[in-house]
Short mmCIF file of C-alpha atoms in Angstrom, two decimals:
data_model
loop_
_atom_site.label_atom_id
_atom_site.label_comp_id
_atom_site.label_asym_id
_atom_site.label_seq_id
_atom_site.Cartn_x
_atom_site.Cartn_y
_atom_site.Cartn_z
CA GLY A 1 -0.32 -0.51 0.37
CA GLU A 2 1.12 3.65 0.38
CA ASN A 3 3.73 4.79 2.17
CA VAL A 4 3.68 9.17 2.59
CA GLU A 5 7.13 10.43 4.31
CA GLN A 6 6.56 13.69 5.04
CA HIS A 7 9.80 16.24 7.00
CA PRO A 8 10.50 17.99 8.99
CA SER A 9 8.94 16.87 12.23
CA THR A 10 8.39 21.04 13.29
CA LEU A 11 9.96 23.90 11.91
CA SER A 12 10.21 27.28 13.45
CA VAL A 13 10.29 30.01 11.30
CA GLN A 14 10.65 34.45 12.15
CA GLU A 15 7.91 36.23 10.22
CA GLY A 16 7.96 36.87 6.36
CA ASP A 17 10.29 34.17 6.43
CA SER A 18 9.44 30.94 4.16
CA ALA A 19 8.88 27.80 4.77
CA VAL A 20 9.58 24.33 3.54
CA ILE A 21 7.84 21.19 4.31
CA LYS A 22 8.37 18.07 1.87
CA CYS A 23 7.09 15.16 1.39
CA THR A 24 7.75 11.40 -0.55
CA TYR A 25 4.74 9.07 -1.59
CA SER A 26 5.54 5.39 -2.69
CA ASP A 27 2.95 4.45 -4.94
CA SER A 28 3.54 5.20 -8.73
CA ALA A 29 -0.55 5.18 -9.37
CA SER A 30 -0.94 7.67 -6.88
CA ASN A 31 -2.31 10.51 -8.65
CA TYR A 32 -3.53 13.79 -6.46
CA PHE A 33 -1.72 15.06 -2.95
CA PRO A 34 -3.49 17.84 -1.27
CA TRP A 35 -2.46 19.42 1.95
CA TYR A 36 -4.86 19.80 5.05
CA LYS A 37 -3.65 22.58 8.38
CA GLN A 38 -4.97 22.42 10.87
CA GLU A 39 -4.86 24.43 13.66
CA LEU A 40 -4.56 23.23 17.46
CA GLY A 41 -7.85 21.85 18.67
CA LYS A 42 -9.32 22.36 15.39
CA ARG A 43 -10.41 19.47 12.36
CA PRO A 44 -8.56 19.56 9.17
CA GLN A 45 -8.82 21.63 6.89
CA LEU A 46 -8.12 21.72 2.93
CA ILE A 47 -5.08 24.73 2.42
CA ILE A 48 -4.08 23.65 -1.41
CA ASP A 49 -3.84 20.13 -3.56
CA ILE A 50 -2.46 18.52 -6.62
CA ARG A 51 -2.74 16.48 -9.52
CA SER A 52 -0.29 14.86 -11.07
CA ASN A 53 -0.15 15.97 -15.28
CA VAL A 54 0.74 19.49 -12.81
CA GLY A 55 4.07 20.32 -11.69
CA GLU A 56 3.27 23.03 -9.66
CA LYS A 57 0.19 25.81 -8.30
CA LYS A 58 -0.04 29.29 -6.37
CA ASP A 59 -2.23 30.00 -4.13
CA GLN A 60 -1.68 33.88 -2.74
CA ARG A 61 1.53 32.59 -0.23
CA ILE A 62 1.12 28.95 -1.00
CA ALA A 63 2.40 27.25 -3.62
CA VAL A 64 3.28 23.37 -3.75
CA THR A 65 5.36 21.11 -5.67
CA LEU A 66 5.14 18.20 -7.62
CA ASN A 67 8.32 15.90 -9.07
CA LYS A 68 6.84 12.48 -9.93
CA THR A 69 9.76 10.70 -11.00
CA ALA A 70 11.21 10.80 -7.41
CA LYS A 71 7.52 10.62 -5.93
CA HIS A 72 8.02 14.07 -3.87
CA PHE A 73 5.65 17.29 -2.84
CA SER A 74 6.62 20.03 -1.33
CA LEU A 75 4.87 22.86 0.34
CA HIS A 76 6.17 25.86 -0.24
CA ILE A 77 4.38 28.99 2.29
CA THR A 78 5.78 32.41 1.82
CA GLU A 79 5.88 35.62 3.90
CA THR A 80 5.29 33.33 6.75
CA GLN A 81 2.74 35.26 9.54
CA PRO A 82 1.70 34.52 13.15
CA GLU A 83 -0.78 32.41 12.45
CA ASP A 84 -0.06 29.70 10.27
CA SER A 85 1.12 28.23 13.11
CA ALA A 86 -0.02 25.22 12.66
CA VAL A 87 -0.04 21.04 11.56
CA TYR A 88 0.22 20.88 8.29
CA PHE A 89 -0.18 17.83 6.94
CA CYS A 90 0.79 16.01 3.53
CA ALA A 91 -1.80 13.48 1.50
CA ALA A 92 -1.28 10.96 -1.60
CA ARG A 93 -4.52 8.87 -3.10
CA VAL A 94 -5.42 7.48 -6.90
CA MET A 95 -8.58 9.17 -7.77
CA ASN A 96 -9.38 7.63 -10.86
CA TYR A 97 -11.06 9.88 -14.05
CA GLY A 98 -15.05 7.40 -13.32
CA GLY A 99 -15.29 9.14 -10.18
CA SER A 100 -14.27 6.39 -8.01
CA GLN A 101 -11.34 7.00 -5.34
CA GLY A 102 -8.58 4.99 -3.59
CA ASN A 103 -7.17 5.47 0.41
CA LEU A 104 -6.78 8.91 1.29
CA ILE A 105 -2.91 8.11 3.38
CA PHE A 106 -0.78 11.07 5.00
CA GLY A 107 2.46 11.79 6.62
CA LYS A 108 2.87 12.49 10.85
CA GLY A 109 2.69 15.60 9.73
CA THR A 110 5.19 19.14 10.62
CA LYS A 111 4.74 21.61 13.41
CA LEU A 112 5.17 24.85 11.74
CA SER A 113 5.48 27.31 14.66
CA VAL A 114 5.62 31.36 13.25
CA LYS A 115 8.03 33.99 15.31
CA PRO A 116 7.09 37.67 15.86
CA ASP B 1 -26.67 23.17 8.26
CA GLY B 2 -24.58 20.74 5.80
CA GLY B 3 -21.59 18.67 6.52
CA ILE B 4 -19.96 16.04 8.62
CA THR B 5 -20.84 15.09 12.23
CA GLN B 6 -19.04 12.88 14.52
CA SER B 7 -20.38 11.74 17.92
CA PRO B 8 -20.16 11.84 20.82
CA LYS B 9 -17.49 14.86 21.12
CA TYR B 10 -15.62 12.68 24.39
CA LEU B 11 -16.56 9.43 25.28
CA PHE B 12 -14.71 7.82 28.27
CA ARG B 13 -14.34 4.10 27.75
CA LYS B 14 -14.38 0.81 30.43
CA GLU B 15 -11.64 -2.21 29.72
CA GLY B 16 -13.14 -4.54 28.06
CA GLN B 17 -15.81 -2.54 26.30
CA ASN B 18 -17.04 -2.33 22.82
CA VAL B 19 -17.60 2.08 21.87
CA THR B 20 -19.55 3.15 19.00
CA LEU B 21 -18.40 6.33 17.31
CA SER B 22 -20.86 7.11 14.93
CA CYS B 23 -20.12 9.72 11.70
CA GLU B 24 -22.42 10.93 9.87
CA GLN B 25 -22.73 12.70 6.06
CA ASN B 26 -25.56 15.00 4.71
CA LEU B 27 -23.11 16.25 1.97
CA ASN B 28 -24.17 13.27 -0.05
CA HIS B 29 -21.02 12.39 -0.20
CA ASP B 30 -19.25 8.74 -1.62
CA ALA B 31 -16.00 8.26 0.39
CA MET B 32 -16.36 8.11 4.21
CA TYR B 33 -13.15 7.53 6.56
CA TRP B 34 -11.86 6.93 9.69
CA TYR B 35 -8.77 8.18 11.33
CA ARG B 36 -7.04 7.39 14.25
CA GLN B 37 -5.11 10.65 15.30
CA ASP B 38 -1.77 10.42 18.31
CA PRO B 39 0.62 12.67 19.18
CA GLY B 40 3.31 12.98 16.25
CA GLN B 41 1.81 10.07 14.49
CA GLY B 42 -0.10 12.00 12.20
CA LEU B 43 -2.84 11.21 11.00
CA ARG B 44 -3.72 7.18 10.67
CA LEU B 45 -6.25 5.18 8.04
CA ILE B 46 -8.77 2.22 10.13
CA TYR B 47 -11.11 1.38 7.13
CA TYR B 48 -12.51 3.20 4.83
CA SER B 49 -16.18 2.76 2.81
CA GLN B 50 -15.90 3.77 -0.89
CA ILE B 51 -19.39 2.77 -1.35
CA VAL B 52 -22.60 1.34 0.53
CA ASN B 53 -22.11 -2.52 1.75
CA ASP B 54 -18.38 -2.01 0.65
CA PHE B 55 -15.64 -1.34 3.17
CA GLN B 56 -11.48 -1.69 3.19
CA LYS B 57 -9.88 -2.24 5.92
CA GLY B 58 -6.77 0.50 5.97
CA ASP B 59 -3.15 0.99 8.66
CA ILE B 60 -4.52 -0.28 11.60
CA ALA B 61 -7.72 -1.81 11.77
CA GLU B 62 -6.94 -4.55 13.84
CA GLY B 63 -9.69 -4.17 16.91
CA TYR B 64 -11.40 -2.27 15.16
CA SER B 65 -15.19 -2.89 13.09
CA VAL B 66 -17.78 -0.54 10.62
CA SER B 67 -20.65 -0.65 8.97
CA ARG B 68 -21.78 1.34 5.91
CA GLU B 69 -25.27 0.15 5.50
CA LYS B 70 -26.50 3.56 4.61
CA LYS B 71 -24.63 6.36 2.13
CA GLU B 72 -25.10 9.24 5.34
CA SER B 73 -23.09 7.21 8.13
CA PHE B 74 -19.97 5.55 8.93
CA PRO B 75 -20.37 4.13 12.53
CA LEU B 76 -16.91 2.98 13.99
CA THR B 77 -16.68 0.45 16.23
CA VAL B 78 -13.32 -0.28 19.18
CA THR B 79 -13.71 -3.13 20.87
CA SER B 80 -11.55 -4.47 23.62
CA ALA B 81 -9.53 -6.09 21.47
CA GLN B 82 -8.45 -2.88 20.89
CA LYS B 83 -5.24 -2.49 23.30
CA ASN B 84 -4.63 0.80 23.09
CA PRO B 85 -7.85 2.64 22.10
CA THR B 86 -7.20 6.18 23.82
CA ALA B 87 -6.74 8.95 21.70
CA PHE B 88 -8.30 11.42 18.58
CA TYR B 89 -10.64 9.31 16.17
CA LEU B 90 -11.67 11.33 12.64
CA CYS B 91 -13.93 11.16 10.58
CA ALA B 92 -13.71 12.67 6.87
CA SER B 93 -15.98 12.06 4.07
CA SER B 94 -15.24 13.27 0.51
CA LYS B 95 -16.82 13.00 -3.05
CA TYR B 96 -14.44 14.33 -5.77
CA ARG B 97 -11.24 16.06 -4.15
CA GLU B 98 -11.55 17.18 -0.71
CA ALA B 99 -12.00 15.78 2.28
CA PHE B 100 -14.39 17.51 4.87
CA PHE B 101 -13.33 16.55 8.70
CA GLY B 102 -15.92 15.77 10.97
CA GLN B 103 -14.57 17.51 14.66
CA GLY B 104 -14.21 14.40 16.06
CA THR B 105 -14.41 12.10 19.35
CA ARG B 106 -11.81 11.80 22.10
CA LEU B 107 -12.44 8.82 23.01
CA THR B 108 -10.41 7.43 27.22
CA VAL B 109 -9.78 4.48 28.19
CA VAL B 110 -10.86 4.77 32.06
#
C-alpha cells in the first residue's frame, strides 16, 4: 500500500520568512496530493492540492510543487505570519476519472511555528 | 446546515467494553474514512468505504470494526481487542477531491 513520509516534523521560522515542508510517496499510481492545515483543537482543512498532471500550483502565499519521477512533493509558504502556525499534513491518493477514489494516506505532520 | 458530524465529542470507556463512535454526513459524499490521531503519529487510516455496503481495512484496522449500511453513516466500533484505544478519532468524507473532516471524538479508557 501507499506510504507517505513527511519532513521535518517541526519547523520554526521568523515572521516574514519562507517555510518549506517536503513529502515523499511510494505508490506510483497515486495521482492526487492534497495539503491540510490543522489548527490547535480544530479539524484538518484543505489548503491546497495538486494533481499529477501539473508540476506546480500557487494560491497567494502558498504553493505546491510535484516531482512525479522522484515521487516527492513540497509545500511552500512565503511571507509567513503568526496565523500560519499550525500542524500541516500532506497526503496521497489514487483518483480515478470515473469518480471512484482510493484510500487517502497522510504523512505524520509538520508542526510549524511562526515567531513574531 | 450541511456537513459531517461526529458524536460524541468526548467518550469514556471501561476496559473490556466495546464502544461505537458515530459519523454522519449530509454532503452526498460516496467515500468515508476513519482516522486515528496520536501525538507525533499523524493521521493513521483505520477503515475506509467508497460505497454503501463496502469497506476496506486501512493500516491499523485491528481491534476496530465498521459498517456502511447507509450512504450518510459510517459508524466505528472500538472493540475490547484494541489494546490501546485512547486517542483522538477523526471521520472524513469526500466526493472527488477535498476530504471534509468531522470535529473528532476523543476516546479515553478509564
